[in-house]
Amino acid sequence: MGSGSSAEPTLGKVTHVVFDMDGLLLDTEGFYTVVQQRLASRFGKEFTWELKAKMMGKKAIEAARTLVDELDLHGKITPEEFLTEREEALDEMFPTAQLLPGAERLLRHLHAHGIPVCLATSSHLRHYSLKTTLHGDLFALFNHRVTGDQVSNGKPAPDIFLQAASLWQPAPDPASCLVFEDAPSGVQAAKAAGMSCIMVPDPNLDRKLCGGADLLLDSLEQFRPEQWGLPPFPADGS
Ligand SMILES: O=P(O)(O)OC[C@@H](O)CO
Ligand SMILES: [Mg+2]
């Protein structure tokens, strides 16, 4: 695994870039954490980062099943009831979602250079719309987007990334695609799709769960496009 330092040799040659959304471009994972902590404590349980790591990046119903299983809430709440319960709070929080550091600069840079970019998020379309309330212009730069409701098998299955790549005409070879992800399930999905993957994990995520990516970065601000055969950022840092 590379470190992202300036002395690093070329890490790959890619032509197309696929972005995850939650926890990668948008600072939305904290919303889920707050709401799920609240719900867990109502049942006398603790919502840990270990559990969060197993849920993040997955489609809502799959994450909900994980929570009910792991907290042993069977007979107390169903995954479907859990989703209904958290919805009202999330619906209020999502429209306030902010961009994570480096997201806007990177997207605008790739777009300005004509590099094909798309979005592959496990969020369903309604949540996607709420979360991007403040960022319509930026998210309009994507050539296309695939949301969780458009695939049967969510991350860690490769389907969402393969579908995202298939929507480009002509469709690139998966090996020519670079995926940015924050979640272990997303990294697994990208690698299962045969794509390169850069992981930008939350600082709280156990680094033992960050091993599958081709490169680990603390922030999108550390990304060096030229290491992947992409145009470098301007020297003045703009
Ligand atoms: O695939 P992303 O965009 O991270 O969405 C996952 C999110 O719905 C919960 O973690
Ligand atoms: Mg994510």
XYZ file of N, CA and C and ligand atoms in Angstrom:
725
model
N 0.831 -1.201 0.000
C 0.000 0.000 0.000
C 0.870 1.258 0.000
N 0.543 2.227 -0.822
C 1.320 3.460 -0.890
C 0.958 4.401 0.240
N 1.764 5.421 0.415
C 1.522 6.359 1.510
C 1.044 7.722 1.022
N 1.136 7.959 -0.300
C 0.675 9.236 -0.823
C 1.719 10.327 -0.729
N 2.966 10.001 -0.372
C 3.986 11.044 -0.269
C 4.448 11.456 -1.656
N 5.118 12.610 -1.746
C 5.511 13.135 -3.045
C 6.567 12.268 -3.705
N 7.301 11.452 -2.917
C 8.341 10.605 -3.475
C 7.755 9.331 -4.086
N 6.478 9.138 -3.924
C 5.813 7.915 -4.375
C 5.864 7.786 -5.893
N 6.160 6.593 -6.396
C 6.104 6.402 -7.842
C 4.655 6.354 -8.317
N 4.490 6.267 -9.630
C 3.142 6.133 -10.178
C 2.467 4.895 -9.583
N 1.230 5.067 -9.167
C 0.523 3.963 -8.504
C -0.428 3.239 -9.434
N -0.748 3.882 -10.546
C -1.668 3.243 -11.480
C -1.971 4.195 -12.622
N -2.687 3.653 -13.616
C -3.076 4.481 -14.764
C -4.574 4.312 -14.917
N -5.303 5.358 -14.557
C -6.761 5.274 -14.650
C -7.290 6.382 -15.555
N -8.494 6.148 -16.071
C -9.094 7.132 -16.978
C -10.444 7.638 -16.469
N -11.074 6.876 -15.570
C -12.406 7.194 -15.074
C -12.383 7.143 -13.536
N -13.164 8.026 -12.910
C -13.137 8.092 -11.447
C -14.568 7.966 -10.898
N -14.703 7.083 -9.911
C -16.003 6.811 -9.292
C -15.939 7.228 -7.821
N -16.910 8.021 -7.411
C -16.919 8.522 -6.035
C -18.049 7.901 -5.230
N -17.696 7.486 -4.025
C -18.670 7.221 -2.980
C -19.192 8.602 -2.511
N -20.236 8.623 -1.725
C -20.745 9.926 -1.267
C -20.615 10.108 0.249
N -21.367 9.300 1.003
C -21.411 9.501 2.459
C -20.058 9.216 3.103
N -19.576 10.164 3.865
C -18.310 9.973 4.562
C -17.091 10.175 3.675
N -17.332 10.412 2.381
C -16.210 10.601 1.440
C -16.269 12.012 0.862
N -17.409 12.349 0.272
C -17.620 13.705 -0.245
C -18.393 14.550 0.766
N -19.384 13.915 1.388
C -20.259 14.634 2.331
C -20.074 14.128 3.753
N -20.117 15.059 4.679
C -19.897 14.738 6.093
C -21.222 14.291 6.722
N -21.726 13.164 6.277
C -23.042 12.695 6.722
C -22.978 11.516 7.686
N -21.819 10.859 7.789
C -21.775 9.657 8.630
C -22.073 9.982 10.093
N -21.678 11.196 10.529
C -21.950 11.597 11.916
C -23.438 11.647 12.227
N -24.240 11.982 11.226
C -25.695 12.029 11.443
C -26.214 10.628 11.815
N -25.760 9.642 11.029
C -26.176 8.263 11.319
C -25.724 7.852 12.720
N -24.487 8.235 13.060
C -23.937 7.836 14.367
C -24.797 8.391 15.504
N -25.127 9.670 15.438
C -25.909 10.311 16.497
C -27.261 9.613 16.670
N -27.932 9.389 15.560
C -29.281 8.816 15.614
C -29.229 7.365 16.100
N -28.225 6.638 15.656
C -28.131 5.223 16.030
C -27.665 5.046 17.476
N -26.831 5.970 17.943
C -26.430 5.944 19.353
C -27.656 6.131 20.239
N -28.488 7.089 19.835
C -29.700 7.405 20.594
C -30.612 6.172 20.658
N -30.768 5.528 19.534
C -31.664 4.375 19.482
C -31.105 3.207 20.287
N -29.799 2.982 20.156
C -29.178 1.871 20.889
C -29.326 2.088 22.400
N -29.115 3.326 22.847
C -29.163 3.572 24.298
C -30.584 3.395 24.829
N -31.567 3.615 23.984
C -32.959 3.379 24.410
C -33.182 1.906 24.770
N -32.393 1.040 24.144
C -32.496 -0.392 24.441
C -31.384 -0.838 25.404
N -30.727 0.139 26.028
C -29.660 -0.195 26.982
C -28.409 -0.735 26.316
N -28.207 -0.409 25.041
C -27.043 -0.922 24.296
C -26.126 0.234 23.917
N -24.901 -0.154 23.568
C -23.926 0.849 23.137
C -23.717 0.733 21.630
N -23.725 1.871 20.965
C -23.436 1.879 19.526
C -21.950 2.214 19.364
N -21.152 1.213 19.051
C -19.694 1.379 19.005
C -19.204 1.632 17.573
N -17.967 2.082 17.474
C -17.353 2.237 16.152
C -17.159 0.882 15.476
N -17.003 -0.149 16.296
C -16.869 -1.496 15.726
C -18.149 -1.866 14.968
N -19.288 -1.538 15.568
C -20.565 -1.812 14.895
C -20.756 -0.864 13.716
N -20.427 0.395 13.918
C -20.579 1.352 12.812
C -19.797 0.904 11.588
N -18.590 0.399 11.828
C -17.739 -0.045 10.711
C -18.412 -1.145 9.896
N -19.223 -1.960 10.570
C -19.912 -3.051 9.862
C -21.132 -2.548 9.087
N -21.659 -1.397 9.483
C -22.870 -0.874 8.855
C -22.575 0.106 7.728
N -21.539 0.907 7.908
C -21.329 2.031 6.992
C -21.073 1.551 5.560
N -21.615 2.324 4.629
C -21.452 2.008 3.219
C -22.494 1.043 2.677
N -23.207 0.369 3.584
C -24.200 -0.593 3.111
C -25.525 0.097 2.781
N -26.347 -0.586 2.008
C -27.713 -0.110 1.781
C -28.438 -0.088 3.125
N -29.417 0.805 3.227
C -30.095 1.036 4.511
C -30.615 -0.258 5.145
N -31.312 -1.076 4.389
C -31.926 -2.259 4.999
C -30.858 -3.258 5.441
N -29.769 -3.331 4.688
C -28.693 -4.252 5.067
C -27.971 -3.746 6.322
N -27.782 -2.439 6.405
C -27.175 -1.860 7.613
C -28.101 -2.070 8.816
N -29.392 -1.926 8.597
C -30.363 -2.098 9.681
C -30.364 -3.533 10.196
N -30.261 -4.480 9.286
C -30.196 -5.900 9.697
C -28.948 -6.153 10.527
N -27.846 -5.549 10.121
C -26.597 -5.702 10.872
C -26.762 -5.168 12.285
N -27.394 -3.992 12.407
C -27.578 -3.399 13.741
C -28.450 -4.281 14.629
N -29.555 -4.748 14.093
C -30.464 -5.577 14.895
C -29.765 -6.876 15.316
N -29.006 -7.472 14.417
C -28.261 -8.707 14.733
C -27.208 -8.442 15.797
N -26.385 -7.445 15.540
C -25.213 -7.214 16.400
C -25.597 -6.735 17.797
N -26.683 -5.974 17.896
C -27.117 -5.512 19.224
C -28.143 -6.469 19.842
N -28.396 -7.560 19.121
C -29.344 -8.578 19.588
C -30.687 -7.951 19.972
N -31.233 -7.236 19.017
C -32.517 -6.560 19.250
C -33.705 -7.342 18.667
N -33.466 -8.593 18.342
C -34.554 -9.408 17.793
C -35.703 -9.484 18.805
N -36.922 -9.287 18.304
C -38.084 -9.298 19.190
C -38.360 -7.943 19.829
N -37.378 -7.031 19.700
C -37.563 -5.685 20.274
C -37.867 -4.658 19.189
N -37.146 -4.788 18.089
C -37.379 -3.890 16.948
C -36.940 -4.625 15.684
N -37.682 -4.461 14.625
C -37.287 -5.093 13.351
C -36.417 -4.103 12.570
N -35.644 -4.602 11.616
C -34.846 -3.687 10.793
C -35.713 -2.630 10.112
N -36.896 -3.022 9.691
C -37.790 -2.076 9.015
C -38.262 -0.994 9.986
N -38.600 -1.416 11.222
C -39.030 -0.431 12.234
C -37.880 0.515 12.594
N -36.683 -0.035 12.657
C -35.500 0.791 12.938
C -35.346 1.885 11.881
N -35.524 1.497 10.619
C -35.388 2.489 9.542
C -36.454 3.564 9.652
N -37.672 3.151 9.959
C -38.768 4.119 10.104
C -38.483 5.069 11.265
N -37.999 4.516 12.363
C -37.739 5.335 13.561
C -36.672 6.393 13.321
N -35.634 6.039 12.583
C -34.530 6.993 12.433
C -34.800 8.033 11.349
N -35.855 7.777 10.552
C -36.057 8.588 9.357
C -36.335 10.065 9.640
N -37.170 10.315 10.643
C -37.568 11.701 10.901
C -36.353 12.561 11.275
N -35.500 12.007 12.158
C -34.306 12.757 12.584
C -33.354 12.942 11.410
N -33.156 11.890 10.626
C -32.237 11.993 9.491
C -32.739 13.006 8.459
N -34.037 12.994 8.234
C -34.615 13.914 7.243
C -34.361 15.371 7.613
N -34.258 15.638 8.916
C -33.963 17.005 9.357
C -32.486 17.327 9.216
N -31.651 16.326 9.426
C -30.193 16.551 9.418
C -29.621 16.608 8.000
N -30.068 15.723 7.126
C -29.431 15.576 5.812
C -29.324 16.882 5.005
N -30.367 17.722 4.994
C -30.250 18.941 4.161
C -29.165 19.905 4.623
N -28.593 19.668 5.814
C -27.520 20.548 6.305
C -26.136 19.994 5.963
N -26.080 18.873 5.261
C -24.800 18.173 5.021
C -23.768 19.078 4.358
N -22.546 19.012 4.885
C -21.434 19.819 4.375
C -20.446 18.937 3.616
N -19.698 19.562 2.728
C -18.663 18.839 1.982
C -17.472 18.546 2.887
N -16.804 17.434 2.626
C -15.571 17.117 3.350
C -14.384 17.801 2.665
N -13.298 18.030 3.405
C -12.146 18.760 2.845
C -11.610 18.111 1.565
N -11.382 18.934 0.570
C -10.783 18.459 -0.674
C -11.773 17.952 -1.705
N -13.021 17.742 -1.305
C -14.000 17.151 -2.227
C -14.288 18.093 -3.404
N -14.560 19.335 -3.093
C -14.940 20.275 -4.155
C -13.760 20.524 -5.105
N -12.572 20.736 -4.548
C -11.409 21.009 -5.402
C -11.162 19.837 -6.355
N -11.247 18.615 -5.833
C -10.960 17.440 -6.660
C -12.000 17.261 -7.765
N -13.265 17.381 -7.398
C -14.318 17.202 -8.405
C -14.228 18.263 -9.500
N -14.028 19.503 -9.082
C -13.962 20.580 -10.084
C -12.716 20.422 -10.957
N -11.633 19.963 -10.378
C -10.393 19.742 -11.129
C -10.592 18.649 -12.191
N -11.135 17.521 -11.783
C -11.326 16.421 -12.738
C -12.291 16.838 -13.843
N -13.362 17.510 -13.463
C -14.348 17.953 -14.437
C -13.730 18.941 -15.420
N -12.930 19.868 -14.903
C -12.306 20.898 -15.761
C -11.378 20.261 -16.797
N -10.832 19.089 -16.460
C -9.912 18.412 -17.376
C -10.618 17.331 -18.200
N -11.921 17.285 -18.122
C -12.680 16.332 -18.938
C -12.537 14.884 -18.509
N -12.122 14.664 -17.266
C -12.022 13.279 -16.764
C -13.432 12.809 -16.392
N -13.859 11.665 -16.930
C -15.198 11.176 -16.584
C -15.318 10.861 -15.091
N -16.342 11.418 -14.472
C -16.574 11.188 -13.037
C -18.031 10.774 -12.824
N -18.232 9.815 -11.922
C -19.606 9.454 -11.572
C -19.691 9.139 -10.092
N -20.924 9.002 -9.616
C -21.190 8.765 -8.200
C -21.791 7.374 -8.030
N -21.364 6.668 -6.994
C -21.951 5.359 -6.675
C -22.185 5.315 -5.173
N -23.387 5.670 -4.769
C -23.699 5.745 -3.336
C -24.758 4.728 -2.936
N -24.562 4.145 -1.757
C -25.567 3.211 -1.239
C -26.820 3.934 -0.757
N -26.722 5.239 -0.591
C -27.920 5.999 -0.237
C -28.984 5.830 -1.313
N -30.244 5.761 -0.886
C -31.294 5.705 -1.909
C -31.572 7.119 -2.418
N -32.310 7.195 -3.510
C -32.449 8.454 -4.242
C -33.011 9.592 -3.387
N -33.982 9.273 -2.528
C -34.582 10.342 -1.713
C -33.546 10.921 -0.740
N -32.758 10.059 -0.126
C -31.711 10.553 0.777
C -30.635 11.309 0.015
N -30.295 10.793 -1.155
C -29.313 11.497 -2.004
C -29.777 12.933 -2.246
N -31.049 13.099 -2.573
C -31.577 14.436 -2.866
C -31.506 15.342 -1.641
N -31.858 14.801 -0.474
C -31.800 15.611 0.753
C -30.361 15.998 1.081
N -29.460 15.034 0.966
C -28.063 15.274 1.364
C -27.363 16.290 0.459
N -27.794 16.367 -0.786
C -27.121 17.268 -1.735
C -27.834 18.613 -1.861
N -28.752 18.885 -0.929
C -29.528 20.126 -0.963
C -28.660 21.360 -1.186
N -27.538 21.440 -0.463
C -26.692 22.637 -0.533
C -25.641 22.558 -1.635
N -25.611 21.440 -2.370
C -24.475 21.199 -3.268
C -24.898 20.781 -4.682
N -26.056 21.281 -5.098
C -26.589 20.891 -6.403
C -25.620 21.134 -7.544
N -24.955 22.296 -7.550
C -24.049 22.641 -8.652
C -22.904 21.647 -8.750
N -22.356 21.293 -7.602
C -21.201 20.389 -7.597
C -21.599 18.978 -8.039
N -22.701 18.482 -7.510
C -23.107 17.117 -7.849
C -23.613 17.024 -9.287
N -23.940 18.164 -9.877
C -24.340 18.167 -11.295
C -23.145 17.887 -12.202
N -21.936 17.940 -11.665
C -20.754 17.666 -12.479
C -20.606 16.180 -12.810
N -21.266 15.317 -12.037
C -21.148 13.882 -12.313
C -21.819 13.535 -13.639
N -21.181 12.666 -14.403
C -21.767 12.213 -15.664
C -23.063 11.444 -15.396
N -23.054 10.685 -14.315
C -24.253 9.957 -13.910
C -24.078 9.517 -12.464
N -25.155 9.040 -11.864
C -25.074 8.568 -10.481
C -25.888 7.297 -10.345
N -25.372 6.381 -9.534
C -26.110 5.169 -9.204
C -26.366 5.206 -7.702
N -27.636 5.076 -7.320
C -28.007 5.098 -5.904
C -28.356 3.673 -5.452
N -28.367 3.490 -4.142
C -28.541 2.150 -3.589
C -29.808 1.446 -4.044
N -30.860 2.223 -4.283
C -32.131 1.616 -4.698
C -32.072 1.102 -6.138
N -30.996 1.412 -6.850
C -30.904 0.974 -8.254
C -30.136 -0.340 -8.417
N -29.663 -0.896 -7.302
C -28.960 -2.187 -7.381
C -29.573 -3.175 -6.393
N -29.597 -4.451 -6.786
C -30.151 -5.468 -5.884
C -29.161 -5.797 -4.782
N -27.915 -5.978 -5.157
C -26.901 -6.354 -4.171
C -26.047 -5.142 -3.824
N -26.145 -4.707 -2.564
C -25.379 -3.542 -2.141
C -23.923 -3.880 -1.854
N -23.109 -2.838 -1.572
C -21.737 -3.046 -1.127
C -21.770 -3.965 0.104
N -20.914 -4.944 0.256
C -19.641 -5.159 -0.432
C -19.710 -5.883 -1.777
N -20.897 -6.164 -2.303
C -20.972 -6.745 -3.657
C -20.485 -5.692 -4.666
N -19.888 -6.138 -5.759
C -19.321 -5.186 -6.725
C -20.348 -4.495 -7.611
N -21.608 -4.916 -7.533
C -22.629 -4.501 -8.504
C -22.723 -2.995 -8.736
N -22.707 -2.224 -7.660
C -22.941 -0.770 -7.818
C -21.812 -0.123 -8.625
N -20.585 -0.589 -8.427
C -19.469 -0.006 -9.177
C -19.467 -0.492 -10.620
N -19.814 -1.741 -10.824
C -19.878 -2.260 -12.201
C -20.992 -1.557 -12.971
N -22.120 -1.351 -12.301
C -23.222 -0.642 -12.967
C -22.830 0.803 -13.283
N -22.155 1.431 -12.329
C -21.726 2.817 -12.552
C -20.812 2.903 -13.772
N -19.867 1.981 -13.883
C -18.939 2.010 -15.022
C -19.654 1.696 -16.334
N -20.648 0.835 -16.258
C -21.344 0.410 -17.489
C -22.158 1.545 -18.104
N -22.431 2.598 -17.328
C -23.253 3.703 -17.838
C -22.461 4.688 -18.686
N -21.126 4.588 -18.661
C -20.341 5.415 -19.569
C -20.354 4.791 -20.953
N -20.370 5.601 -21.968
C -20.317 5.111 -23.358
C -19.101 5.698 -24.053
N -18.117 4.918 -24.445
C -18.045 3.472 -24.203
C -17.686 3.194 -22.741
N -18.099 2.025 -22.282
C -17.814 1.649 -20.897
C -16.333 1.319 -20.746
N -15.688 1.865 -19.728
C -14.265 1.561 -19.517
C -14.072 0.172 -18.927
N -12.887 -0.353 -19.113
C -12.499 -1.568 -18.403
C -12.473 -1.229 -16.906
N -12.958 -2.104 -16.034
C -12.903 -1.797 -14.590
C -11.496 -1.448 -14.122
N -10.491 -2.045 -14.734
C -9.110 -1.765 -14.322
C -8.709 -0.316 -14.593
N -9.461 0.375 -15.439
C -9.173 1.782 -15.735
C -9.945 2.732 -14.822
N -10.688 2.163 -13.878
C -11.505 2.993 -12.981
C -10.855 3.092 -11.608
N -10.906 4.284 -11.048
C -10.419 4.527 -9.694
C -11.613 4.897 -8.819
N -11.765 4.163 -7.728
C -12.865 4.410 -6.798
C -12.326 5.082 -5.541
N -13.038 6.102 -5.081
C -12.753 6.706 -3.776
C -13.820 6.228 -2.795
N -13.391 5.705 -1.669
C -14.312 5.145 -0.672
C -13.867 5.498 0.747
N -14.822 5.485 1.675
C -14.474 5.662 3.092
C -14.792 4.428 3.923
N -15.569 3.497 3.375
C -16.077 2.390 4.188
C -15.435 1.055 3.795
N -15.190 0.180 4.783
C -14.652 -1.147 4.446
C -15.512 -1.885 3.418
N -16.826 -1.822 3.552
C -17.696 -2.524 2.591
C -17.540 -1.946 1.191
N -17.298 -0.642 1.109
C -17.122 0.003 -0.191
C -15.802 -0.366 -0.841
N -14.760 -0.460 -0.033
C -13.459 -0.874 -0.564
C -13.552 -2.311 -1.090
N -14.194 -3.169 -0.310
C -14.375 -4.563 -0.766
C -15.110 -4.599 -2.096
N -16.155 -3.783 -2.214
C -16.956 -3.756 -3.443
C -16.122 -3.292 -4.636
N -15.332 -2.249 -4.417
C -14.506 -1.711 -5.511
C -13.475 -2.731 -5.967
N -12.837 -3.385 -5.003
C -11.815 -4.374 -5.369
C -12.463 -5.596 -6.033
N -13.654 -5.981 -5.549
C -14.364 -7.106 -6.174
C -14.768 -6.762 -7.605
N -14.929 -5.476 -7.882
C -15.276 -5.034 -9.242
C -14.034 -4.973 -10.137
N -12.862 -5.189 -9.556
C -11.628 -5.155 -10.349
C -11.095 -3.753 -10.559
N -11.480 -2.831 -9.692
C -11.074 -1.425 -9.823
C -9.989 -1.076 -8.800
N -9.261 -0.006 -9.077
C -8.350 0.530 -8.073
C -9.185 1.273 -7.043
N -8.674 1.316 -5.814
C -9.464 1.968 -4.763
C -8.577 2.736 -3.792
N -8.942 3.984 -3.598
C -8.312 4.812 -2.570
C -9.305 4.946 -1.428
N -8.835 4.617 -0.230
C -9.706 4.724 0.943
C -9.338 5.979 1.735
N -10.377 6.730 2.104
C -10.190 7.918 2.948
C -11.055 7.690 4.187
N -10.541 6.921 5.134
C -11.382 6.529 6.274
C -11.512 7.608 7.336
N -12.587 7.522 8.088
C -12.755 8.377 9.266
C -11.618 8.058 10.242
N -11.088 9.064 10.934
C -9.996 8.806 11.889
C -10.376 7.797 12.974
N -11.662 7.659 13.251
C -12.104 6.725 14.290
C -12.162 5.275 13.824
N -12.073 5.063 12.529
C -12.182 3.700 12.009
C -10.890 2.934 12.306
N -11.034 1.751 12.863
C -9.898 0.888 13.187
C -9.062 0.645 11.925
N -7.771 0.997 12.003
C -6.912 0.861 10.816
C -6.765 -0.592 10.367
N -7.095 -1.546 11.248
C -7.067 -2.960 10.831
C -8.125 -3.234 9.760
N -9.128 -2.352 9.678
C -10.211 -2.536 8.707
C -9.947 -1.777 7.411
N -8.750 -1.210 7.296
C -8.449 -0.353 6.139
C -7.396 -0.980 5.231
N -7.278 -2.304 5.294
C -6.170 -2.946 4.593
C -6.381 -3.247 3.125
N -7.594 -3.249 2.662
C -7.840 -3.756 1.302
C -7.636 -2.756 0.183
N -7.456 -1.482 0.530
C -7.371 -0.459 -0.520
C -5.966 -0.395 -1.112
N -5.859 0.205 -2.289
C -4.555 0.382 -2.932
C -3.776 1.529 -2.308
N -4.500 2.461 -1.718
C -3.868 3.619 -1.091
C -4.798 4.134 -0.003
N -4.189 4.555 1.086
C -4.951 5.099 2.210
C -4.574 6.565 2.361
N -5.571 7.438 2.409
C -5.299 8.866 2.603
C -6.067 9.350 3.826
N -5.513 10.326 4.528
C -6.229 10.922 5.660
C -7.321 11.866 5.181
N -7.133 12.412 3.973
C -8.071 13.408 3.449
C -7.965 13.419 1.923
N -9.038 13.806 1.267
C -8.986 13.962 -0.198
C -7.971 15.034 -0.591
N -7.672 15.928 0.332
C -6.688 16.983 0.043
C -5.300 16.418 -0.247
N -5.054 15.188 0.216
C -3.722 14.579 0.008
C -3.601 13.894 -1.350
N -4.696 13.780 -2.080
C -4.662 13.027 -3.349
C -3.775 13.722 -4.364
N -2.932 12.938 -5.023
C -2.048 13.445 -6.066
C -2.443 12.783 -7.385
N -3.229 13.476 -8.201
C -3.785 12.863 -9.421
C -2.714 12.272 -10.336
N -1.536 12.917 -10.390
C -0.501 12.453 -11.323
C 0.005 11.051 -10.986
N -0.199 10.609 -9.740
C 0.220 9.252 -9.380
C -0.661 8.197 -10.037
N -1.776 8.642 -10.612
C -2.731 7.723 -11.244
C -2.910 8.037 -12.729
N -1.979 8.811 -13.274
C -2.062 9.143 -14.699
C -3.089 10.218 -14.998
N -3.491 10.960 -13.983
C -4.484 12.028 -14.137
C -3.766 13.384 -14.086
N -4.358 14.433 -14.659
C -3.697 15.737 -14.654
C -3.444 16.242 -13.229
N -2.252 16.768 -12.977
C -1.941 17.263 -11.624
C -2.743 18.521 -11.303
N -2.882 18.777 -10.028
C -3.476 20.039 -9.615
C -2.538 21.167 -10.037
N -3.078 22.359 -10.309
C -2.213 23.496 -10.656
C -1.187 23.737 -9.539
N -0.005 24.195 -9.939
C 1.094 24.381 -8.981
C 0.749 25.401 -7.900
N -0.149 26.346 -8.228
C -0.485 27.372 -7.220
C -1.486 26.868 -6.194
N -1.876 25.597 -6.336
C -2.779 24.986 -5.349
C -4.231 25.354 -5.540
N -4.569 26.076 -6.624
C -5.960 26.482 -6.823
C -6.784 25.343 -7.418
O -22.294 4.482 -0.192
P -22.305 5.724 0.666
O -22.427 6.987 -0.154
O -21.186 5.773 1.640
O -23.679 5.660 1.515
C -23.767 4.859 2.656
C -24.719 5.453 3.627
O -26.019 5.377 3.149
C -24.614 4.886 5.006
O -23.320 4.598 5.413
Mg -19.281 6.113 2.222
